Amino acid sequence: MRLLALALFLSLALGQRLAVLGDWGQDTPGRAQVAALLRQEHAQSPLTALLTTGDNFYPKGQVVERFLQDLPPVPLYPAFGNHDAPNLEAQLRRFGLERPYYRLRLGDLEAFFLYTEGDLRAQRAWLEEALKTSRAPWKLLVLHRPLYSSGLHGGSPLLRGLLEPLLRRHGVALVLAGHDHHYERLEVGPTHPGGGGRRGGPLPHPAAPPLEPGPGRGPPRPLPGGAPGGPFGLRPGPRGEAPGPLPHPQPPMTCTWTWKTSCPPFSPTFTWTR
């Protein structure tokens, strides 16, 4: 099965609702389907903002400008990928940004955007300070290249080494990435890396066992004990808890994400409370 349109809808308590898409900067049949899906969702339940995981521009900016006109009228906050690098300055001006990494507070959620084509060590120092000062109940990392992936490009050992200790230490709940054009959801301890762009590749059969990242760039391995939440469920954390506890007290909150696609039977949903 191949996905022609793929978007993530992230719903938090108190009415916040975000849409996420990635690797979307091409004029393909899926482009119109993604735009229509986003407009439909916004009409049914208004979106707070739209986030991207990069590769916003492939060959020409005119394609993306047409797509932007088709999107629902909500603020758009991008990450930037390898296909954005050649015209990065123009993109920064287009989206009103001073640099390609930044933080964004949206009610109970704070999103931290990194630029995986830039100086990662300098960004790590910035991210560490930003996470230290954040008081948001929910913390989200958005970047282009994934920490873990079983796709064509694979995960990045460099990113894992630089970022994973920070994500664990500061209770980052979710990592969103693109680059590999498929749907994939993994849990690594208390931090949940979700990957996949707008264009999909072959997906596992619904009866296939859930997977965990393999070593390095190796293939993922079946999780022991079956799926806690369906065939695409996440592995429980310590003592069966979904995400691990934050290092400081937080009010109970619920966060739900749903992938919606042009293949209606495939719209997995996962909810967790902290």
PDB file of C-alpha atoms in Angstrom:
ATOM      1  CA  MET A   1       0.000   0.000   0.000  1.00  0.00           C
ATOM      2  CA  ARG A   2       1.273   3.466  -0.859  1.00  0.00           C
ATOM      3  CA  LEU A   3      -0.004   6.650   0.744  1.00  0.00           C
ATOM      4  CA  LEU A   4      -0.891   9.545  -1.523  1.00  0.00           C
ATOM      5  CA  ALA A   5      -1.661  12.019   1.248  1.00  0.00           C
ATOM      6  CA  LEU A   6      -0.428  11.975   4.810  1.00  0.00           C
ATOM      7  CA  ALA A   7      -0.727  14.488   7.645  1.00  0.00           C
ATOM      8  CA  LEU A   8      -0.471  14.323  11.422  1.00  0.00           C
ATOM      9  CA  PHE A   9      -3.043  15.970  13.671  1.00  0.00           C
ATOM     10  CA  LEU A  10      -1.884  16.568  17.226  1.00  0.00           C
ATOM     11  CA  SER A  11      -4.610  17.437  19.747  1.00  0.00           C
ATOM     12  CA  LEU A  12      -3.900  18.654  23.267  1.00  0.00           C
ATOM     13  CA  ALA A  13      -6.117  19.514  26.190  1.00  0.00           C
ATOM     14  CA  LEU A  14      -7.753  22.949  26.351  1.00  0.00           C
ATOM     15  CA  GLY A  15      -8.621  22.914  22.651  1.00  0.00           C
ATOM     16  CA  GLN A  16      -5.182  23.159  21.053  1.00  0.00           C
ATOM     17  CA  ARG A  17      -4.952  21.314  17.742  1.00  0.00           C
ATOM     18  CA  LEU A  18      -1.930  21.241  15.441  1.00  0.00           C
ATOM     19  CA  ALA A  19      -1.400  19.796  11.974  1.00  0.00           C
ATOM     20  CA  VAL A  20       2.012  18.522  10.873  1.00  0.00           C
ATOM     21  CA  LEU A  21       3.316  17.612   7.426  1.00  0.00           C
ATOM     22  CA  GLY A  22       6.738  17.122   5.877  1.00  0.00           C
ATOM     23  CA  ASP A  23       8.595  16.676   2.591  1.00  0.00           C
ATOM     24  CA  TRP A  24       5.720  18.461   0.926  1.00  0.00           C
ATOM     25  CA  GLY A  25       7.447  20.867  -1.477  1.00  0.00           C
ATOM     26  CA  GLN A  26       6.633  19.107  -4.760  1.00  0.00           C
ATOM     27  CA  ASP A  27       3.686  19.410  -7.119  1.00  0.00           C
ATOM     28  CA  THR A  28       2.431  15.815  -6.952  1.00  0.00           C
ATOM     29  CA  PRO A  29      -1.067  14.269  -6.915  1.00  0.00           C
ATOM     30  CA  GLY A  30      -0.783  14.062  -3.142  1.00  0.00           C
ATOM     31  CA  ARG A  31      -0.340  17.823  -2.797  1.00  0.00           C
ATOM     32  CA  ALA A  32      -3.981  18.652  -3.559  1.00  0.00           C
ATOM     33  CA  GLN A  33      -5.159  15.777  -1.352  1.00  0.00           C
ATOM     34  CA  VAL A  34      -3.116  17.044   1.590  1.00  0.00           C
ATOM     35  CA  ALA A  35      -4.467  20.573   1.146  1.00  0.00           C
ATOM     36  CA  ALA A  36      -8.057  19.314   0.924  1.00  0.00           C
ATOM     37  CA  LEU A  37      -7.557  17.134   4.006  1.00  0.00           C
ATOM     38  CA  LEU A  38      -6.211  20.073   6.004  1.00  0.00           C
ATOM     39  CA  ARG A  39      -9.080  22.352   4.950  1.00  0.00           C
ATOM     40  CA  GLN A  40     -11.609  19.668   5.858  1.00  0.00           C
ATOM     41  CA  GLU A  41     -10.074  19.099   9.280  1.00  0.00           C
ATOM     42  CA  HIS A  42      -9.882  22.830   9.961  1.00  0.00           C
ATOM     43  CA  ALA A  43     -13.569  23.241   9.078  1.00  0.00           C
ATOM     44  CA  GLN A  44     -14.555  20.404  11.418  1.00  0.00           C
ATOM     45  CA  SER A  45     -12.325  21.460  14.310  1.00  0.00           C
ATOM     46  CA  PRO A  46     -10.216  24.628  13.923  1.00  0.00           C
ATOM     47  CA  LEU A  47      -6.449  24.185  13.847  1.00  0.00           C
ATOM     48  CA  THR A  48      -4.218  26.302  16.072  1.00  0.00           C
ATOM     49  CA  ALA A  49      -1.198  26.107  13.757  1.00  0.00           C
ATOM     50  CA  LEU A  50       0.498  24.104  11.022  1.00  0.00           C
ATOM     51  CA  LEU A  51       4.026  22.754  11.572  1.00  0.00           C
ATOM     52  CA  THR A  52       6.345  21.287   8.929  1.00  0.00           C
ATOM     53  CA  THR A  53       9.289  18.896   9.231  1.00  0.00           C
ATOM     54  CA  GLY A  54      11.203  20.400   6.314  1.00  0.00           C
ATOM     55  CA  ASP A  55      11.831  20.022   2.591  1.00  0.00           C
ATOM     56  CA  ASN A  56       9.336  22.794   2.006  1.00  0.00           C
ATOM     57  CA  PHE A  57      10.832  23.718  -1.386  1.00  0.00           C
ATOM     58  CA  TYR A  58      12.095  21.181  -3.903  1.00  0.00           C
ATOM     59  CA  PRO A  59      12.634  22.612  -7.404  1.00  0.00           C
ATOM     60  CA  LYS A  60      10.938  26.022  -7.348  1.00  0.00           C
ATOM     61  CA  GLY A  61       9.287  28.234  -4.797  1.00  0.00           C
ATOM     62  CA  GLN A  62       6.282  28.922  -7.018  1.00  0.00           C
ATOM     63  CA  VAL A  63       4.972  25.397  -6.376  1.00  0.00           C
ATOM     64  CA  VAL A  64       4.927  25.948  -2.625  1.00  0.00           C
ATOM     65  CA  GLU A  65       3.360  29.393  -2.958  1.00  0.00           C
ATOM     66  CA  ARG A  66       0.425  27.814  -4.787  1.00  0.00           C
ATOM     67  CA  PHE A  67       0.149  25.167  -2.088  1.00  0.00           C
ATOM     68  CA  LEU A  68       0.219  27.783   0.674  1.00  0.00           C
ATOM     69  CA  GLN A  69      -2.760  29.489  -0.924  1.00  0.00           C
ATOM     70  CA  ASP A  70      -4.705  26.211  -0.705  1.00  0.00           C
ATOM     71  CA  LEU A  71      -4.008  25.673   3.000  1.00  0.00           C
ATOM     72  CA  PRO A  72      -6.380  26.715   5.793  1.00  0.00           C
ATOM     73  CA  PRO A  73      -5.757  30.241   7.140  1.00  0.00           C
ATOM     74  CA  VAL A  74      -3.676  29.317  10.187  1.00  0.00           C
ATOM     75  CA  PRO A  75      -0.103  30.261  11.196  1.00  0.00           C
ATOM     76  CA  LEU A  76       2.585  28.064   9.601  1.00  0.00           C
ATOM     77  CA  TYR A  77       5.852  27.283  11.400  1.00  0.00           C
ATOM     78  CA  PRO A  78       8.473  25.371   9.370  1.00  0.00           C
ATOM     79  CA  ALA A  79      11.517  23.279  10.049  1.00  0.00           C
ATOM     80  CA  PHE A  80      14.037  23.227   7.184  1.00  0.00           C
ATOM     81  CA  GLY A  81      15.601  20.246   5.403  1.00  0.00           C
ATOM     82  CA  ASN A  82      18.318  19.414   2.904  1.00  0.00           C
ATOM     83  CA  HIS A  83      16.185  20.500  -0.065  1.00  0.00           C
ATOM     84  CA  ASP A  84      15.640  23.872   1.607  1.00  0.00           C
ATOM     85  CA  ALA A  85      19.364  24.562   2.081  1.00  0.00           C
ATOM     86  CA  PRO A  86      20.071  26.096  -1.375  1.00  0.00           C
ATOM     87  CA  ASN A  87      17.527  28.894  -0.840  1.00  0.00           C
ATOM     88  CA  LEU A  88      17.433  28.991   2.941  1.00  0.00           C
ATOM     89  CA  GLU A  89      17.770  32.771   3.221  1.00  0.00           C
ATOM     90  CA  ALA A  90      14.766  33.290   0.955  1.00  0.00           C
ATOM     91  CA  GLN A  91      12.734  30.866   3.049  1.00  0.00           C
ATOM     92  CA  LEU A  92      13.687  32.597   6.280  1.00  0.00           C
ATOM     93  CA  ARG A  93      12.472  35.889   4.814  1.00  0.00           C
ATOM     94  CA  ARG A  94       9.300  34.222   3.507  1.00  0.00           C
ATOM     95  CA  PHE A  95       8.387  32.899   6.959  1.00  0.00           C
ATOM     96  CA  GLY A  96       9.641  35.911   8.938  1.00  0.00           C
ATOM     97  CA  LEU A  97      12.444  34.075  10.765  1.00  0.00           C
ATOM     98  CA  GLU A  98      15.910  35.316  11.711  1.00  0.00           C
ATOM     99  CA  ARG A  99      17.500  31.851  11.797  1.00  0.00           C
ATOM    100  CA  PRO A 100      16.489  28.279  10.958  1.00  0.00           C
ATOM    101  CA  TYR A 101      16.244  27.092  14.571  1.00  0.00           C
ATOM    102  CA  TYR A 102      13.860  28.619  17.071  1.00  0.00           C
ATOM    103  CA  ARG A 103      11.347  27.947  19.830  1.00  0.00           C
ATOM    104  CA  LEU A 104       7.602  28.469  19.731  1.00  0.00           C
ATOM    105  CA  ARG A 105       5.135  28.518  22.631  1.00  0.00           C
ATOM    106  CA  LEU A 106       1.593  27.457  21.728  1.00  0.00           C
ATOM    107  CA  GLY A 107      -0.447  27.393  24.914  1.00  0.00           C
ATOM    108  CA  ASP A 108       0.442  24.265  26.890  1.00  0.00           C
ATOM    109  CA  LEU A 109       2.961  23.126  24.263  1.00  0.00           C
ATOM    110  CA  GLU A 110       6.383  24.489  23.393  1.00  0.00           C
ATOM    111  CA  ALA A 111       7.958  23.384  20.114  1.00  0.00           C
ATOM    112  CA  PHE A 112      11.707  23.529  19.487  1.00  0.00           C
ATOM    113  CA  PHE A 113      12.763  23.572  15.831  1.00  0.00           C
ATOM    114  CA  LEU A 114      16.271  22.486  14.802  1.00  0.00           C
ATOM    115  CA  TYR A 115      18.052  22.779  11.438  1.00  0.00           C
ATOM    116  CA  THR A 116      19.738  19.455  10.744  1.00  0.00           C
ATOM    117  CA  GLU A 117      21.805  20.838   7.841  1.00  0.00           C
ATOM    118  CA  GLY A 118      23.534  23.412  10.065  1.00  0.00           C
ATOM    119  CA  ASP A 119      25.956  23.514  13.008  1.00  0.00           C
ATOM    120  CA  LEU A 120      24.413  20.880  15.262  1.00  0.00           C
ATOM    121  CA  ARG A 121      26.747  21.385  18.209  1.00  0.00           C
ATOM    122  CA  ALA A 122      25.937  25.083  18.442  1.00  0.00           C
ATOM    123  CA  GLN A 123      22.244  24.259  18.171  1.00  0.00           C
ATOM    124  CA  ARG A 124      22.598  21.652  20.901  1.00  0.00           C
ATOM    125  CA  ALA A 125      23.909  24.315  23.284  1.00  0.00           C
ATOM    126  CA  TRP A 126      20.996  26.568  22.331  1.00  0.00           C
ATOM    127  CA  LEU A 127      18.496  23.720  22.765  1.00  0.00           C
ATOM    128  CA  GLU A 128      19.864  22.791  26.181  1.00  0.00           C
ATOM    129  CA  GLU A 129      19.409  26.341  27.460  1.00  0.00           C
ATOM    130  CA  ALA A 130      15.962  26.615  25.857  1.00  0.00           C
ATOM    131  CA  LEU A 131      14.771  23.372  27.441  1.00  0.00           C
ATOM    132  CA  LYS A 132      16.115  24.439  30.831  1.00  0.00           C
ATOM    133  CA  THR A 133      14.073  27.622  30.760  1.00  0.00           C
ATOM    134  CA  SER A 134      10.888  26.116  29.307  1.00  0.00           C
ATOM    135  CA  ARG A 135       7.926  25.811  31.657  1.00  0.00           C
ATOM    136  CA  ALA A 136       5.566  24.278  29.111  1.00  0.00           C
ATOM    137  CA  PRO A 137       3.790  21.083  30.256  1.00  0.00           C
ATOM    138  CA  TRP A 138       4.399  19.564  26.798  1.00  0.00           C
ATOM    139  CA  LYS A 139       7.697  19.838  24.923  1.00  0.00           C
ATOM    140  CA  LEU A 140       8.029  18.912  21.263  1.00  0.00           C
ATOM    141  CA  LEU A 141      11.110  18.697  19.014  1.00  0.00           C
ATOM    142  CA  VAL A 142      10.693  19.299  15.269  1.00  0.00           C
ATOM    143  CA  LEU A 143      13.504  18.630  12.800  1.00  0.00           C
ATOM    144  CA  HIS A 144      14.053  17.202   9.334  1.00  0.00           C
ATOM    145  CA  ARG A 145      16.455  14.276   9.634  1.00  0.00           C
ATOM    146  CA  PRO A 146      15.195  11.562  12.007  1.00  0.00           C
ATOM    147  CA  LEU A 147      17.036  10.181  15.002  1.00  0.00           C
ATOM    148  CA  TYR A 148      15.641   6.736  14.177  1.00  0.00           C
ATOM    149  CA  SER A 149      14.256   5.435  10.903  1.00  0.00           C
ATOM    150  CA  SER A 150      13.937   2.116   9.095  1.00  0.00           C
ATOM    151  CA  GLY A 151      13.538   3.930   5.763  1.00  0.00           C
ATOM    152  CA  LEU A 152      15.841   4.626   2.840  1.00  0.00           C
ATOM    153  CA  HIS A 153      18.039   7.210   4.561  1.00  0.00           C
ATOM    154  CA  GLY A 154      17.995   5.625   8.001  1.00  0.00           C
ATOM    155  CA  GLY A 155      18.388   7.248  11.386  1.00  0.00           C
ATOM    156  CA  SER A 156      21.268   9.475  12.449  1.00  0.00           C
ATOM    157  CA  PRO A 157      23.684   8.185  15.125  1.00  0.00           C
ATOM    158  CA  LEU A 158      25.095  11.727  15.339  1.00  0.00           C
ATOM    159  CA  LEU A 159      21.701  13.211  16.171  1.00  0.00           C
ATOM    160  CA  ARG A 160      20.990  10.469  18.682  1.00  0.00           C
ATOM    161  CA  GLY A 161      24.281  11.063  20.457  1.00  0.00           C
ATOM    162  CA  LEU A 162      23.852  14.830  20.546  1.00  0.00           C
ATOM    163  CA  LEU A 163      20.169  15.106  21.348  1.00  0.00           C
ATOM    164  CA  GLU A 164      18.787  12.015  23.018  1.00  0.00           C
ATOM    165  CA  PRO A 165      20.308  12.710  26.478  1.00  0.00           C
ATOM    166  CA  LEU A 166      18.808  16.223  26.411  1.00  0.00           C
ATOM    167  CA  LEU A 167      15.404  14.959  25.351  1.00  0.00           C
ATOM    168  CA  ARG A 168      15.311  12.438  28.177  1.00  0.00           C
ATOM    169  CA  ARG A 169      16.632  14.854  30.787  1.00  0.00           C
ATOM    170  CA  HIS A 170      14.102  17.574  30.028  1.00  0.00           C
ATOM    171  CA  GLY A 171      11.044  15.410  29.401  1.00  0.00           C
ATOM    172  CA  VAL A 172      10.523  16.070  25.691  1.00  0.00           C
ATOM    173  CA  ALA A 173       7.366  14.126  24.883  1.00  0.00           C
ATOM    174  CA  LEU A 174       7.518  13.834  21.097  1.00  0.00           C
ATOM    175  CA  VAL A 175      10.015  14.176  18.240  1.00  0.00           C
ATOM    176  CA  LEU A 176       8.705  14.869  14.734  1.00  0.00           C
ATOM    177  CA  ALA A 177      10.930  14.291  11.700  1.00  0.00           C
ATOM    178  CA  GLY A 178      10.689  13.845   7.937  1.00  0.00           C
ATOM    179  CA  HIS A 179      13.328  12.980   5.282  1.00  0.00           C
ATOM    180  CA  ASP A 180      12.236   9.343   4.869  1.00  0.00           C
ATOM    181  CA  HIS A 181       8.904   9.407   3.051  1.00  0.00           C
ATOM    182  CA  HIS A 182       6.881   6.924   5.056  1.00  0.00           C
ATOM    183  CA  TYR A 183       4.821   6.605   8.221  1.00  0.00           C
ATOM    184  CA  GLU A 184       6.691   5.293  11.247  1.00  0.00           C
ATOM    185  CA  ARG A 185       6.107   5.660  14.980  1.00  0.00           C
ATOM    186  CA  LEU A 186       8.631   4.501  17.545  1.00  0.00           C
ATOM    187  CA  GLU A 187       9.193   4.817  21.261  1.00  0.00           C
ATOM    188  CA  VAL A 188      12.646   5.144  22.762  1.00  0.00           C
ATOM    189  CA  GLY A 189      12.282   5.422  26.524  1.00  0.00           C
ATOM    190  CA  PRO A 190      10.103   8.397  27.535  1.00  0.00           C
ATOM    191  CA  THR A 191      10.635  10.241  24.231  1.00  0.00           C
ATOM    192  CA  HIS A 192       8.506   9.290  21.204  1.00  0.00           C
ATOM    193  CA  PRO A 193      10.166   9.818  17.794  1.00  0.00           C
ATOM    194  CA  GLY A 194       7.526  10.029  15.075  1.00  0.00           C
ATOM    195  CA  GLY A 195       8.777  10.023  11.498  1.00  0.00           C
ATOM    196  CA  GLY A 196       7.503  10.191   7.986  1.00  0.00           C
ATOM    197  CA  GLY A 197       6.824  12.730   5.315  1.00  0.00           C
ATOM    198  CA  ARG A 198       3.881  13.541   3.115  1.00  0.00           C
ATOM    199  CA  ARG A 199       4.730  10.881   0.538  1.00  0.00           C
ATOM    200  CA  GLY A 200       4.503   7.317   1.719  1.00  0.00           C
ATOM    201  CA  GLY A 201       6.280   4.135   0.836  1.00  0.00           C
ATOM    202  CA  PRO A 202       5.175   0.553   1.366  1.00  0.00           C
ATOM    203  CA  LEU A 203       3.677  -0.008   4.806  1.00  0.00           C
ATOM    204  CA  PRO A 204       3.740  -3.186   6.897  1.00  0.00           C
ATOM    205  CA  HIS A 205       0.717  -5.424   6.702  1.00  0.00           C
ATOM    206  CA  PRO A 206      -1.791  -4.548   9.479  1.00  0.00           C
ATOM    207  CA  ALA A 207      -1.077  -7.914  11.110  1.00  0.00           C
ATOM    208  CA  ALA A 208       2.668  -7.268  11.235  1.00  0.00           C
ATOM    209  CA  PRO A 209       4.231  -6.986  14.716  1.00  0.00           C
ATOM    210  CA  PRO A 210       5.191  -3.559  16.071  1.00  0.00           C
ATOM    211  CA  LEU A 211       8.815  -2.592  15.580  1.00  0.00           C
ATOM    212  CA  GLU A 212      11.585  -0.937  17.525  1.00  0.00           C
ATOM    213  CA  PRO A 213      14.708   0.696  16.046  1.00  0.00           C
ATOM    214  CA  GLY A 214      17.499  -1.634  15.016  1.00  0.00           C
ATOM    215  CA  PRO A 215      21.145  -0.888  15.844  1.00  0.00           C
ATOM    216  CA  GLY A 216      22.673   1.935  13.798  1.00  0.00           C
ATOM    217  CA  ARG A 217      21.059   2.017  10.377  1.00  0.00           C
ATOM    218  CA  GLY A 218      19.972  -1.585  10.656  1.00  0.00           C
ATOM    219  CA  PRO A 219      16.400  -2.741  10.145  1.00  0.00           C
ATOM    220  CA  PRO A 220      13.920  -2.402  13.004  1.00  0.00           C
ATOM    221  CA  ARG A 221      13.221  -5.409  15.207  1.00  0.00           C
ATOM    222  CA  PRO A 222       9.847  -6.733  16.377  1.00  0.00           C
ATOM    223  CA  LEU A 223       8.907  -5.599  19.854  1.00  0.00           C
ATOM    224  CA  PRO A 224       8.596  -8.376  22.409  1.00  0.00           C
ATOM    225  CA  GLY A 225       5.174  -9.143  23.818  1.00  0.00           C
ATOM    226  CA  GLY A 226       2.961  -7.810  21.032  1.00  0.00           C
ATOM    227  CA  ALA A 227       1.499  -4.374  20.478  1.00  0.00           C
ATOM    228  CA  PRO A 228       0.082  -2.455  23.458  1.00  0.00           C
ATOM    229  CA  GLY A 229      -2.024  -0.222  21.211  1.00  0.00           C
ATOM    230  CA  GLY A 230      -2.675  -2.052  17.941  1.00  0.00           C
ATOM    231  CA  PRO A 231      -0.286  -3.093  15.198  1.00  0.00           C
ATOM    232  CA  PHE A 232       1.382   0.317  15.159  1.00  0.00           C
ATOM    233  CA  GLY A 233       1.362   0.771  18.938  1.00  0.00           C
ATOM    234  CA  LEU A 234       4.250   1.967  21.057  1.00  0.00           C
ATOM    235  CA  ARG A 235       6.275  -0.098  23.453  1.00  0.00           C
ATOM    236  CA  PRO A 236       5.429   0.740  27.083  1.00  0.00           C
ATOM    237  CA  GLY A 237       8.022   2.605  29.092  1.00  0.00           C
ATOM    238  CA  PRO A 238       9.307   1.491  32.507  1.00  0.00           C
ATOM    239  CA  ARG A 239       6.684  -0.365  34.581  1.00  0.00           C
ATOM    240  CA  GLY A 240       4.298  -0.284  31.626  1.00  0.00           C
ATOM    241  CA  GLU A 241       3.928   3.506  31.604  1.00  0.00           C
ATOM    242  CA  ALA A 242       3.581   5.022  28.140  1.00  0.00           C
ATOM    243  CA  PRO A 243       5.842   8.076  28.551  1.00  0.00           C
ATOM    244  CA  GLY A 244       8.216   8.340  31.494  1.00  0.00           C
ATOM    245  CA  PRO A 245       7.599  10.944  34.211  1.00  0.00           C
ATOM    246  CA  LEU A 246       8.787  14.499  33.762  1.00  0.00           C
ATOM    247  CA  PRO A 247      11.562  15.646  36.092  1.00  0.00           C
ATOM    248  CA  HIS A 248       9.263  18.237  37.720  1.00  0.00           C
ATOM    249  CA  PRO A 249       5.559  18.091  38.713  1.00  0.00           C
ATOM    250  CA  GLN A 250       3.060  18.625  35.905  1.00  0.00           C
ATOM    251  CA  PRO A 251      -0.746  18.739  35.843  1.00  0.00           C
ATOM    252  CA  PRO A 252      -2.447  15.702  34.254  1.00  0.00           C
ATOM    253  CA  MET A 253      -2.882  16.400  30.557  1.00  0.00           C
ATOM    254  CA  THR A 254      -3.958  14.398  27.533  1.00  0.00           C
ATOM    255  CA  CYS A 255      -2.345  14.498  24.107  1.00  0.00           C
ATOM    256  CA  THR A 256      -3.678  12.627  21.082  1.00  0.00           C
ATOM    257  CA  TRP A 257      -2.121  12.282  17.650  1.00  0.00           C
ATOM    258  CA  THR A 258      -3.841  10.903  14.572  1.00  0.00           C
ATOM    259  CA  TRP A 259      -2.332  10.234  11.163  1.00  0.00           C
ATOM    260  CA  LYS A 260      -4.928  10.800   8.435  1.00  0.00           C
ATOM    261  CA  THR A 261      -4.338   9.666   4.887  1.00  0.00           C
ATOM    262  CA  SER A 262      -5.935   9.186   1.505  1.00  0.00           C
ATOM    263  CA  CYS A 263      -6.307   5.512   2.487  1.00  0.00           C
ATOM    264  CA  PRO A 264      -9.206   5.833   5.004  1.00  0.00           C
ATOM    265  CA  PRO A 265      -8.689   2.463   6.754  1.00  0.00           C
ATOM    266  CA  PHE A 266      -5.195   3.564   7.746  1.00  0.00           C
ATOM    267  CA  SER A 267      -5.630   6.362  10.287  1.00  0.00           C
ATOM    268  CA  PRO A 268      -3.896   5.172  13.479  1.00  0.00           C
ATOM    269  CA  THR A 269      -4.468   7.159  16.657  1.00  0.00           C
ATOM    270  CA  PHE A 270      -2.434   7.160  19.847  1.00  0.00           C
ATOM    271  CA  THR A 271      -3.317   8.916  23.106  1.00  0.00           C
ATOM    272  CA  TRP A 272      -1.290   9.315  26.252  1.00  0.00           C
ATOM    273  CA  THR A 273      -1.739  11.240  29.500  1.00  0.00           C
ATOM    274  CA  ARG A 274       0.910  12.691  31.756  1.00  0.00           C
TER     275      ARG A 274
END
